[in-house]
Coordinates of C-alpha atoms in Angstrom, one line a residue:
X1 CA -12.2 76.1 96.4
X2 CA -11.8 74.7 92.9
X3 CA -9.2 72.0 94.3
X4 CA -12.3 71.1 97.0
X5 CA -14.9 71.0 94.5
X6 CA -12.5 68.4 92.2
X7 CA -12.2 66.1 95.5
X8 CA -14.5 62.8 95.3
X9 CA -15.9 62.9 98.8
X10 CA -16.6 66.6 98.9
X11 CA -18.5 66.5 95.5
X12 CA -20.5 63.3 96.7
X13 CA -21.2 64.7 100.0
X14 CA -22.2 67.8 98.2
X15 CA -24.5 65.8 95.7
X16 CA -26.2 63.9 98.5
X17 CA -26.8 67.1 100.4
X18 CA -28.5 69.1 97.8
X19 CA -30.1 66.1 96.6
X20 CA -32.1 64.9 100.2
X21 CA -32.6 69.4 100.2
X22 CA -34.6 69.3 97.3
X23 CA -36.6 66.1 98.1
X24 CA -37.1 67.6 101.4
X25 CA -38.3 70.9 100.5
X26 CA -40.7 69.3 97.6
X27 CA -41.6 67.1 99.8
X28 CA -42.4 68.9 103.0
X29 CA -44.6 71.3 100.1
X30 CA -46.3 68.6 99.0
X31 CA -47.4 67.4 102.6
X32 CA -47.8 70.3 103.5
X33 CA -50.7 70.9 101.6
X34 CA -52.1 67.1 101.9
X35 CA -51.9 67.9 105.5
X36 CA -54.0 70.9 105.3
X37 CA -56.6 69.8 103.0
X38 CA -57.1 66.8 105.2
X39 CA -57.1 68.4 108.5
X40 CA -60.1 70.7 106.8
X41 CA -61.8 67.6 106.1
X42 CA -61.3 66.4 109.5
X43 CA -63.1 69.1 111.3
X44 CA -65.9 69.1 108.8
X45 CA -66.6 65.4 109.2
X46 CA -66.1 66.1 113.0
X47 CA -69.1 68.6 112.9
X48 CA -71.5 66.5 110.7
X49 CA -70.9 63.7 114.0
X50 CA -71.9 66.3 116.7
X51 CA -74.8 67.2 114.7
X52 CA -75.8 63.4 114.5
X53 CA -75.5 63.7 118.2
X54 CA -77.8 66.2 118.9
X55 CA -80.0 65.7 115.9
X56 CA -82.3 63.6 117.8
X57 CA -83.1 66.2 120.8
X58 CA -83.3 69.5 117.9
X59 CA -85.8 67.3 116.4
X60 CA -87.9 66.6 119.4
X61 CA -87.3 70.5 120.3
X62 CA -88.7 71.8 117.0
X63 CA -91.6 69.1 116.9
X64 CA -92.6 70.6 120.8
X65 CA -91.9 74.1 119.6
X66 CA -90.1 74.0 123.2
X67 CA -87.3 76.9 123.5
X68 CA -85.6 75.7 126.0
X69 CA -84.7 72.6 124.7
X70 CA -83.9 74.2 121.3
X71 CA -81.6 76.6 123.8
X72 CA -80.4 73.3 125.5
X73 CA -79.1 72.3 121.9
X74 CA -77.3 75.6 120.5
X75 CA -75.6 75.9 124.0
X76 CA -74.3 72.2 123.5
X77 CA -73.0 73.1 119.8
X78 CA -71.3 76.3 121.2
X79 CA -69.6 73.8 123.5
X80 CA -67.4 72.9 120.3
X81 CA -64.4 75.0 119.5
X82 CA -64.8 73.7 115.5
X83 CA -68.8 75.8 115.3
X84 CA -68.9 79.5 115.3
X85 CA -72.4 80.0 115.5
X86 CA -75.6 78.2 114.8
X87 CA -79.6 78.8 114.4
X88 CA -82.3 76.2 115.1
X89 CA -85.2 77.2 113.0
X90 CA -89.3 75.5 113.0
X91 CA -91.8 75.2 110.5
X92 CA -93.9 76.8 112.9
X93 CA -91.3 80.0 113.4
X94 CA -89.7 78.8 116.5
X95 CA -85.9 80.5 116.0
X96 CA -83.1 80.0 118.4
X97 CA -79.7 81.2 118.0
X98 CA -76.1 81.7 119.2
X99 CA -73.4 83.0 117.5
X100 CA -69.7 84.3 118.3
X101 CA -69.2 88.0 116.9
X102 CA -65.6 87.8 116.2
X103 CA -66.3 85.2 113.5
X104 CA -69.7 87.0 112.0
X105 CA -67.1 87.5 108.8
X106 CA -67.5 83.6 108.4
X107 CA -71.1 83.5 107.9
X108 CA -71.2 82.3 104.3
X109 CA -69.7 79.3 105.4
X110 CA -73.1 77.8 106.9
X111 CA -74.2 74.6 106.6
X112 CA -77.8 73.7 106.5
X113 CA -79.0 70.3 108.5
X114 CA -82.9 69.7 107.6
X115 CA -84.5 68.5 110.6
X116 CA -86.7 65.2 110.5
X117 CA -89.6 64.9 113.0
X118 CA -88.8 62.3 115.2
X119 CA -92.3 60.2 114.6
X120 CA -91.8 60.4 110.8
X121 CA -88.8 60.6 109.0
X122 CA -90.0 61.7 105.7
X123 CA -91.1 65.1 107.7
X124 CA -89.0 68.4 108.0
X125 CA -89.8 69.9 111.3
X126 CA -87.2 72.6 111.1
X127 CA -83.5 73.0 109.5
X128 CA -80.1 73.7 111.6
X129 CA -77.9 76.3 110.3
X130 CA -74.5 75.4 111.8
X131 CA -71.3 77.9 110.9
X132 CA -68.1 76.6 111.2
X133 CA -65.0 78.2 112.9
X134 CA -63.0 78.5 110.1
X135 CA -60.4 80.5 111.8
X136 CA -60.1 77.7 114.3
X137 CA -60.2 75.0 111.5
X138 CA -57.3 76.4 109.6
X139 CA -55.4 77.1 112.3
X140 CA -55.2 73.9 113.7
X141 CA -55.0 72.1 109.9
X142 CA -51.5 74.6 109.3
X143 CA -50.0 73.9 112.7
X144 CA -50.5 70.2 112.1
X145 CA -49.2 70.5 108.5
X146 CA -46.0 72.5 110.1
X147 CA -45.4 69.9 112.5
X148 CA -45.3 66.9 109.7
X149 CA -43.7 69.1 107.4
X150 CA -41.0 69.7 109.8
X151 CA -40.3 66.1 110.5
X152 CA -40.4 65.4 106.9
X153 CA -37.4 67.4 106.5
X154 CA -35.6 66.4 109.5
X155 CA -36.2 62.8 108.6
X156 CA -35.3 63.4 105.0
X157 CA -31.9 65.7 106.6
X158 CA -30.8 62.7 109.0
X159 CA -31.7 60.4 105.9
X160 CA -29.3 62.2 103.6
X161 CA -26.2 62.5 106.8
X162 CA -26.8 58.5 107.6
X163 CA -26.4 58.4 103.3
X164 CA -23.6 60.1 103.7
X165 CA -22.0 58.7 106.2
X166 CA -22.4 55.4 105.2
X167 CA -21.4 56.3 101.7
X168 CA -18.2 58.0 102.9
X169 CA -17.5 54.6 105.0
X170 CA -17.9 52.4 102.7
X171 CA -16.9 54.0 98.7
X172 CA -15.5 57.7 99.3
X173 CA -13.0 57.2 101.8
X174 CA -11.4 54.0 100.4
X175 CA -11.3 55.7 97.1
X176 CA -9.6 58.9 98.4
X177 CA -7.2 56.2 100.6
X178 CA -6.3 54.1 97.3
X179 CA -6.1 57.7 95.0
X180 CA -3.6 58.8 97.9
X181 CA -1.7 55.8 97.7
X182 CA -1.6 55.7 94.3
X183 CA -0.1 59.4 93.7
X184 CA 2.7 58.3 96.2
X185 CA 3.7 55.3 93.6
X186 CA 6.6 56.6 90.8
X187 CA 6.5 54.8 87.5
X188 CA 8.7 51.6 87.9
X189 CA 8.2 51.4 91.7
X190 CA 7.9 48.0 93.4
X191 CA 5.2 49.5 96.1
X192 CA 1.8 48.3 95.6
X193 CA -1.7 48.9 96.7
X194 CA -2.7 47.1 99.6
X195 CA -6.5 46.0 99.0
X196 CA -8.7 46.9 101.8
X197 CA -9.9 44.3 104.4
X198 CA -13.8 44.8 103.6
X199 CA -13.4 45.1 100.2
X200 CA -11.8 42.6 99.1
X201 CA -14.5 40.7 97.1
X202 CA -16.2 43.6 95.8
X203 CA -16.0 45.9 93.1
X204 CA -13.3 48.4 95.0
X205 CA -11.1 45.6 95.8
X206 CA -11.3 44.3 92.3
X207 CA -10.1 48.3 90.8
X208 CA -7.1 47.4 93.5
X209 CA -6.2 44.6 92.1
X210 CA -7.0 45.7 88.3
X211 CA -4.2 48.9 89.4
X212 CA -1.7 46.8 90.5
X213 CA -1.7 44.7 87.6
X214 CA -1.6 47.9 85.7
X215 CA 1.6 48.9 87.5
X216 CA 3.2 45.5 87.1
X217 CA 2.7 45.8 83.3
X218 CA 3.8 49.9 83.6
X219 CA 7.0 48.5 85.2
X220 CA 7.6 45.3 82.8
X221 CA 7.3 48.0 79.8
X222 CA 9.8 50.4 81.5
X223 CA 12.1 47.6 82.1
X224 CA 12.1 46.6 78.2
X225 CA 12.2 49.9 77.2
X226 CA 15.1 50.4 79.4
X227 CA 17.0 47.2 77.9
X228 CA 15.7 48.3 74.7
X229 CA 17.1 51.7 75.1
X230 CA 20.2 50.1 76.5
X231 CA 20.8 47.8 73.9
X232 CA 19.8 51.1 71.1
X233 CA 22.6 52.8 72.5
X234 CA 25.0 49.4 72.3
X235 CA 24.1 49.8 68.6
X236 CA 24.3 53.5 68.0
X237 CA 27.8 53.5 69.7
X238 CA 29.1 50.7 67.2
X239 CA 27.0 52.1 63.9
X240 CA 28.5 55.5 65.1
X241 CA 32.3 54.0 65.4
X242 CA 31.5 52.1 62.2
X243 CA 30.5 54.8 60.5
X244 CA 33.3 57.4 61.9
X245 CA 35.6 54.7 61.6
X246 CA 35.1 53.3 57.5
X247 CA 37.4 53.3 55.1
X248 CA 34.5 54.3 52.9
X249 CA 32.8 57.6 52.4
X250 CA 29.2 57.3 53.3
X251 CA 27.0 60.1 53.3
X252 CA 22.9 60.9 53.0
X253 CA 22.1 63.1 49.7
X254 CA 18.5 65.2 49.8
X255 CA 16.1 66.0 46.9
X256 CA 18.1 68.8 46.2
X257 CA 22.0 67.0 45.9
X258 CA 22.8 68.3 48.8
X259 CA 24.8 66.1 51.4
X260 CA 23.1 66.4 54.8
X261 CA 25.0 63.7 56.7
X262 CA 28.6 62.9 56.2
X263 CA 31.2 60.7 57.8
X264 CA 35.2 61.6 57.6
X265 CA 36.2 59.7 55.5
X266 CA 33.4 61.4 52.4
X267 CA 34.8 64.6 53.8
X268 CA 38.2 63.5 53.3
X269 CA 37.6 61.7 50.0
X270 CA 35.5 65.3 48.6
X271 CA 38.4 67.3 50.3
X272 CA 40.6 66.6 47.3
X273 CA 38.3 68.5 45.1
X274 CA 38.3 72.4 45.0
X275 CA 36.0 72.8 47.7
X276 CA 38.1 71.9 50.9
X277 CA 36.1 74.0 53.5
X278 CA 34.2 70.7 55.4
X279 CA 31.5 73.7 56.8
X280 CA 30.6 74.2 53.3
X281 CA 29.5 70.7 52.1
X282 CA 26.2 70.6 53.4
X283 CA 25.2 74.1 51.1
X284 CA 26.8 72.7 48.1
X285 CA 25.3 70.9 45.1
X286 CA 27.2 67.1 45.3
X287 CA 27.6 67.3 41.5
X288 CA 30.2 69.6 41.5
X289 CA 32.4 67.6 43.7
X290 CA 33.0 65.5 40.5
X291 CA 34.9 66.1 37.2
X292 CA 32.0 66.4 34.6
X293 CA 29.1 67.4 37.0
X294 CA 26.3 66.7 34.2
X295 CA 27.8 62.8 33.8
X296 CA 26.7 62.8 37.5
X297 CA 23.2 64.6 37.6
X298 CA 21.9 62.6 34.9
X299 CA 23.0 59.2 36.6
X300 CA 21.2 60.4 39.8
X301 CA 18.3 61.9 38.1
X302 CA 17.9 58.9 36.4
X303 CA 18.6 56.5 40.2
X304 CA 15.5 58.4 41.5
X305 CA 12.9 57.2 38.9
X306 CA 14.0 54.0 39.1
X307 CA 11.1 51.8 40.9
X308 CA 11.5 50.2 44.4
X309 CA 15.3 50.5 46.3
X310 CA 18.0 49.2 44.1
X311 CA 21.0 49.9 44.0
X312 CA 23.0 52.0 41.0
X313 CA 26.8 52.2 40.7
X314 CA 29.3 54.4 38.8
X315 CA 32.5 55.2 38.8
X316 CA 33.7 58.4 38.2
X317 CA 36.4 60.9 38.6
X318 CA 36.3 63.5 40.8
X319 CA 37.6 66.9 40.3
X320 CA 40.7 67.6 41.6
X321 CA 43.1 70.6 42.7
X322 CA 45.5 72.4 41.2
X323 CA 48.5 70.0 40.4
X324 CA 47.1 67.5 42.3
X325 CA 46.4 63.8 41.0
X326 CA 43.6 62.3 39.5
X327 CA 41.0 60.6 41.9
X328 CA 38.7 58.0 40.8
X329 CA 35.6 57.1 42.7
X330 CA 33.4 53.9 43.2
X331 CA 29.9 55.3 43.5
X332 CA 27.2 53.4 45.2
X333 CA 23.1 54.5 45.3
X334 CA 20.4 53.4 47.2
X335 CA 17.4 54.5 48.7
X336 CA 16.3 55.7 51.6
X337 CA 12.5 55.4 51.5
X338 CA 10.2 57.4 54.0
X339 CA 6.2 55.5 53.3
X340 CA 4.7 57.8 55.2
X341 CA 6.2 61.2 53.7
X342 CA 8.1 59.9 50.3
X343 CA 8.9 63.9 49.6
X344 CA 11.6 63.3 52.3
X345 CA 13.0 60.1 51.0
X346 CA 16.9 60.1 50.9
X347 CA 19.9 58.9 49.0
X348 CA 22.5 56.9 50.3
X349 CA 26.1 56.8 48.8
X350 CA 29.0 54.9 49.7
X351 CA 32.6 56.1 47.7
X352 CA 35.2 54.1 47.2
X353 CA 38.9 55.2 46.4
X354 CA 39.7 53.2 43.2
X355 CA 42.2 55.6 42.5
X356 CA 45.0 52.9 42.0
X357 CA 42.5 50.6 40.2
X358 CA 41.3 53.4 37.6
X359 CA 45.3 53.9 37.1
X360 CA 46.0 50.3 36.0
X361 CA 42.8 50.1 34.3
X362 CA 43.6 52.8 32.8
X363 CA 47.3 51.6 31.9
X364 CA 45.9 48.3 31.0
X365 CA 43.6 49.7 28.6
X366 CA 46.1 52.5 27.4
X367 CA 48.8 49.1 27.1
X368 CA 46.1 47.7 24.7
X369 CA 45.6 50.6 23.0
X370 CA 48.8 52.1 21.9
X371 CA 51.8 51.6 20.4
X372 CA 54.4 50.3 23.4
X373 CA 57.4 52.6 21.1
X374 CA 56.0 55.7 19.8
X375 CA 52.8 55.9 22.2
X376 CA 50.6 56.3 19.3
X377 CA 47.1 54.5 19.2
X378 CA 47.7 50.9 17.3
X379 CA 46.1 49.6 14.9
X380 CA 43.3 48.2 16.9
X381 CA 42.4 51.4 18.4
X382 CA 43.1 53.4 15.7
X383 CA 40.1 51.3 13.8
X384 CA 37.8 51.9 16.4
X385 CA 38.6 56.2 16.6
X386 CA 38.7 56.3 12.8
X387 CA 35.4 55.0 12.9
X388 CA 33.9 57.0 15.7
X389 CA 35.6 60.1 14.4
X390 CA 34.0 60.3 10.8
X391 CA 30.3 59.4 12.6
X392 CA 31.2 62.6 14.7
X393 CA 31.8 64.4 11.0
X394 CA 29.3 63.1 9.3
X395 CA 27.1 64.7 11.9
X396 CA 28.9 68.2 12.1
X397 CA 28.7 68.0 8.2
X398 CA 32.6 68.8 7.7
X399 CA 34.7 66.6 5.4
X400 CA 37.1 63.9 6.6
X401 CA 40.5 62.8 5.3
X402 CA 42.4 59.9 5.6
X403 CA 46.8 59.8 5.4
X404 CA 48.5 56.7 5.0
X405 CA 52.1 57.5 5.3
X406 CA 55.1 55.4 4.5
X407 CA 58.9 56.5 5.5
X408 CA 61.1 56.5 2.6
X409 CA 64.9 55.4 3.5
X410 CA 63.5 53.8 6.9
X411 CA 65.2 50.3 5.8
X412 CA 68.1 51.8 5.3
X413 CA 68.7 53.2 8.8
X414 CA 67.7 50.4 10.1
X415 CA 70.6 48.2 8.1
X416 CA 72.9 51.1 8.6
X417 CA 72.9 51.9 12.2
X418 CA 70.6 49.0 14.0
X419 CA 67.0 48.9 14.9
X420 CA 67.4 51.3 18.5
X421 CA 68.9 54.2 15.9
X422 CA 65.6 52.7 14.2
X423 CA 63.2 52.7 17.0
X424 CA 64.7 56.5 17.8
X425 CA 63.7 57.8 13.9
X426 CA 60.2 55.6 14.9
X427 CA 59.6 57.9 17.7
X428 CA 61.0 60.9 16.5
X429 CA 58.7 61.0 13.4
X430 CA 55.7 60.3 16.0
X431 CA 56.6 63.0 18.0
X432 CA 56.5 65.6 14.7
X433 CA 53.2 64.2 13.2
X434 CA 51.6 64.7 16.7
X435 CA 52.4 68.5 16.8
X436 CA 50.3 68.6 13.8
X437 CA 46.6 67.4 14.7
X438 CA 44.2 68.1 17.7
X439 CA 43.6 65.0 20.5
X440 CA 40.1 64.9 18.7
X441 CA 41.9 63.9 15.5
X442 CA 43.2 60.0 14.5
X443 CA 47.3 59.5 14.9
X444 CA 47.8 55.8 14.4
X445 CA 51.0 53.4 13.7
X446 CA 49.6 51.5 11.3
X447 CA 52.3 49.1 10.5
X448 CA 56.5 49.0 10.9
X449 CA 57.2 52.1 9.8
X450 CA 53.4 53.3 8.5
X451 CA 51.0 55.8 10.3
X452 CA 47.5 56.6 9.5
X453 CA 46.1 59.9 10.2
X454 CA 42.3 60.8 10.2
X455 CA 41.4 64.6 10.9
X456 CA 38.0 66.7 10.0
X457 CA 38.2 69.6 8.3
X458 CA 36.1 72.7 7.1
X459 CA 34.4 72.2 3.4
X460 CA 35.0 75.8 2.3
X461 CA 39.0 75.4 2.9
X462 CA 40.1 73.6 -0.3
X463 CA 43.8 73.3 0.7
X464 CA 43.7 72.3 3.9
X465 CA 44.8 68.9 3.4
X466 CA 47.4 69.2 0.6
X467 CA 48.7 71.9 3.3
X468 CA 48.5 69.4 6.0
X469 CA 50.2 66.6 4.2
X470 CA 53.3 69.3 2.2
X471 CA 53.9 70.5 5.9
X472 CA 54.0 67.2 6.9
X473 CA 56.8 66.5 4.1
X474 CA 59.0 68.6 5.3
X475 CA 58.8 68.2 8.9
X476 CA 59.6 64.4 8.5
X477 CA 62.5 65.0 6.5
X478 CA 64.3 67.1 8.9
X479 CA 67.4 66.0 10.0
X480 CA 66.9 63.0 12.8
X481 CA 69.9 62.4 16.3
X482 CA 70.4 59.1 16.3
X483 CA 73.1 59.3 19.5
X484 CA 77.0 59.3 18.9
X485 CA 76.9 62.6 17.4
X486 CA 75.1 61.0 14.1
X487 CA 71.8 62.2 12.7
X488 CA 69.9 60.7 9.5
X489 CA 67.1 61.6 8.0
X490 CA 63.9 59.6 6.1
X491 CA 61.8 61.0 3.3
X492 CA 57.8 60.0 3.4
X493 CA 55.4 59.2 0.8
X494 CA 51.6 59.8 1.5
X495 CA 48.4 58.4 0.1
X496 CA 44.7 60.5 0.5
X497 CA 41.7 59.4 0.9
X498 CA 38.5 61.6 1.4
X499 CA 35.1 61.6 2.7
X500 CA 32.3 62.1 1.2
X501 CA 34.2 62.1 -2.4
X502 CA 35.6 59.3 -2.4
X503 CA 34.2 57.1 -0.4
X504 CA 31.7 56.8 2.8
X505 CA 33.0 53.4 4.4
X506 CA 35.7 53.7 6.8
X507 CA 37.5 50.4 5.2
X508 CA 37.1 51.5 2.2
X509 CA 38.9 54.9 2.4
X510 CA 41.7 53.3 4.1
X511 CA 42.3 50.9 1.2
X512 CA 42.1 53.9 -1.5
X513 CA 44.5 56.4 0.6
X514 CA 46.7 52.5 1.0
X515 CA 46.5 52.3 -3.2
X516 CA 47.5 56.3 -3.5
X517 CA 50.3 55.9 -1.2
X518 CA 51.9 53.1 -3.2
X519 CA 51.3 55.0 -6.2
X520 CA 54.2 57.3 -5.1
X521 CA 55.4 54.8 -3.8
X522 CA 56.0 53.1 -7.2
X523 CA 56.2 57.0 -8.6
X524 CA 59.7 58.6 -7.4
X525 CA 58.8 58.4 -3.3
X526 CA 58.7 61.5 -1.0
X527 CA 55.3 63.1 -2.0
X528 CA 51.5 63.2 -1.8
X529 CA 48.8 62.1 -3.9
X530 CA 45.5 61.9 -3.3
X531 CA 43.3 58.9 -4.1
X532 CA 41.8 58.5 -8.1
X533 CA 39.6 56.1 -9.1
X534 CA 41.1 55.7 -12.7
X535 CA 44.4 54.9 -10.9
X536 CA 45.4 51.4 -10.4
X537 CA 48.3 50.4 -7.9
X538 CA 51.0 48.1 -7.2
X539 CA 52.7 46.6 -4.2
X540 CA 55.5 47.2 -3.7
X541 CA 58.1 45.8 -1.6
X542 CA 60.3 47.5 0.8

């Protein structure tokens, strides 16, 4: 029943119905009672013309005072159907009467005619009580009324079915037939809907024609989105070989560090760390992949205030395995920028091996930076750690010293047994000072057969650098294998130099542990002496 009521033509035939029942039925009412009230009329104004008719012969009746004739005239009223009963009355008391006893009840009805006398008309002669049939008069005004009401309706009925009909012809069934046609149309379809003969210039033949265009534009967008589609796949496929297929590690970090997307070779690249389980990347924090995690955090906490999408770069080692090697990364940052929702932006990164780069970078700068024989820091480098060192002192508020050392005898080995049995007492003396100090501490060749050492030390231990430098002493003058079953040996002399006592400037304290050096130089050889302002120095030549 719902499906019906949802139907177009039932729902118009259904208005139009109830519609022409309620005109008909308020309408048949209505004339009903118009009928009625002038059918009522009717017969009154029919009963004031028969009493015109006999007006004249009452009047010469009442005038005479002759019964008869005043009989002659009730029996012609009683004649009528519409009058009940009536009495002709004189002035002179002449009454005649008639009068029908099943309507006696209607008696109150009367009317009263006044009589004229026929010679003058200014003179009653008598009056004429006539009662109508009321019975009669209402019968005959409600079966008339029935009749009109009933063809009212059956007009307004056939009214409403030729509606109807004609409404069905002409709008409800080529509705339902285009409706029809339309449900049997799938999306990108070539059918169409054929306009109807006799509508073809109207407003259902333009709807037609407004559908059709409709599906032409339905399939046009179908048949882009299918190229679209088509040609979104194309992509995909060769993003998604790209991206499976790159040399590079390429990955999507969230808010949280956490890598939500990764291609093989990231997982290959962060497989060399610790963490080798791939199912476990996308619940760990991407800092620790690396081999100083905070270095890391703070370069991307500060990429994500940055404004707008650049890009950031680092490189950085990551942390490694047991006994493996070293691996060195190329970090690249940028953006990934949601406007709508910027709580769900994104980081890209793309990692580069620069393993092998790092290494001769590394070499390169190591090559610049130390001594090619003993594998000390030069003189260059030493500089710039000496420097750095006593700002990291100053700082910690501990005390600094500086140890110039000269080899005693050195020249001699050299003249006696060549410069490699030379270059061997070099690196063995290198090798014994390094034992010594901490990879935080300063171990320099300063010159040919010179070394500078710089190390902090506690204020409240007093002898820690005369200990430093007697222990020192001795180890140097151990005995040295020079090859061919030979050994030597060299004696050292050491200058001191301290910070804050004696001096605050790096250059400075290197030329006053220089001065103090010399001075046992100049003094016997083979000891220590630390630096004294009342001192003067000489060179002196090797």
């Amino acid at each position: 029943m719902t499906i019906l009521n949802k139907k177009i033509h039932i729902r118009v035939a259904a208005g139009v119905a109830s519609g022409a029942m309620i005109f008909a039925v308020i309408a048949s009412v209505l004339w009903f009672y118009l009928s009625y009230h002038q059918e009522v009329d009717r017969s009154r104004s029919q009963i004031r013309q028969i009493i015109t008719t006999v007006e004249q012969t009452a009047s010469i009746a009442l005038y005479l005072g002759n019964r008869e004739l005043a009989e002659e005239v009730l029996r012609g009223l009683e004649a009528n159907d519409i009058i009940s009963a009536a009495r002709l009355t004189s002035q002179d008391g002449l009454s005649a009467s008639f009068e029908d006893p099943v309507t006696k009840s209607h008696t109150e009805t009367a009317v009263i005619f006044p009589i004229m006398s026929p010679f003058d008309s200014t003179d009653v002669v008598g009056d004429l009580l006539v009662y109508p049939n009321q019975d009669y008069i209402e019968d005959n005004a409600v079966s008339l009324a029935n009749i009109q009401a009933t063809v009212l309706v059956v007009y307004s009925v056939l009214i409403a079915l030729l509606t109807l009909v004609i409404v069905n012809r002409i709008l409800t069934e080529p509705m339902k037939n285009i409706a029809n046609r339309f449900h049997q149309i799938t999306p990108g379809d070539s059918c169409r809907i054929d306009v109807p003969s006799a509508h073809k210039r109207n407003e259902i033949g333009a709807l037609v024609d407004d559908i059709n265009v409709l599906l032409d534009a339905v399939n046009n967008q179908i048949d882009n989105e299918r190229e679209l589609r088509a040609e979104t796949e194309n992509l995909s496929k060769k993003f998604r070989f790209i991206f499976e297929r790159a040399s590079a590690g390429i990955g999507l970090l969230n808010a949280n560090n956490q890598l939500i997307v990764a291609n093989p070779a990231l997982l290959r690249l962060l497989g060399q760390t610790f963490i080798v389980d791939t199912d476990r990347f996308t619940k760990t924090d991407f800092t620790t992949y690396f081999n100083d995690p905070q270095e890391i955090q703070e370069f991307i906490e500060e990429f994500w205030v940055k404004p707008g999408n650049q890009f950031s770069a680092i490189d950085i080692q990551l942390r490694h395995k047991v006994r493996a090697a070293d691996r060195w990364v190329h970090c690249l940052f940028s953006k990934v920028e949601d406007i709508n929702n910027p709580d769900d932006s994104l980081v890209e990164i793309v990692l580069y091996d620069i393993t092998e780069r790092a290494e001769r970078e590394q070499n390169i700068i190591y090559e610049a930076e130390h001594d090619p024989i003993t594998q000390l820091l030069n003189r260059r480098a030493g500089m710039t750690k000496l420097e750095n060192s006593l700002i990291d002192a100053d700082k910690k508020q501990r005390y600094f010293a500086i140890l110039m050392i000269d080899l005693d005898g050195f020249k001699r080995v050299n003249d006696t047994y060549g410069h490699d049995a030379g270059d061997k007492v070099i690196i063995e003396v290198a090798n014994r000072i390094k034992q010594f100090f901490r990879g935080s501490d300063v171990v320099a060749r300063w010159g040919g057969d010179e070394f500078l050492i710089g190390f902090s030390y506690n204020p409240t231990y007093e002898t820690a650098v005369s200990d430093v430098a007697s222990d020192l002493q001795q180890q140097v003058q151990l005995p040295i294998d020079i090859g061919h079953e030979q050994t030597t040996s060299v004696g050292s002399s050491i200058g001191i130099s301290l910070y804050p006592q004696n001096e605050r400037a790096v250059g400075a304290l290197i030329e006053q542990a220089d001065e103090s050096m010399y001075y046992v130089k100049n003094n016997g050889k083979n000891f220590y002496r630390f630096y004294q302002k009342e001192e003067s120095t000489a060179s002196l030549s090797k």
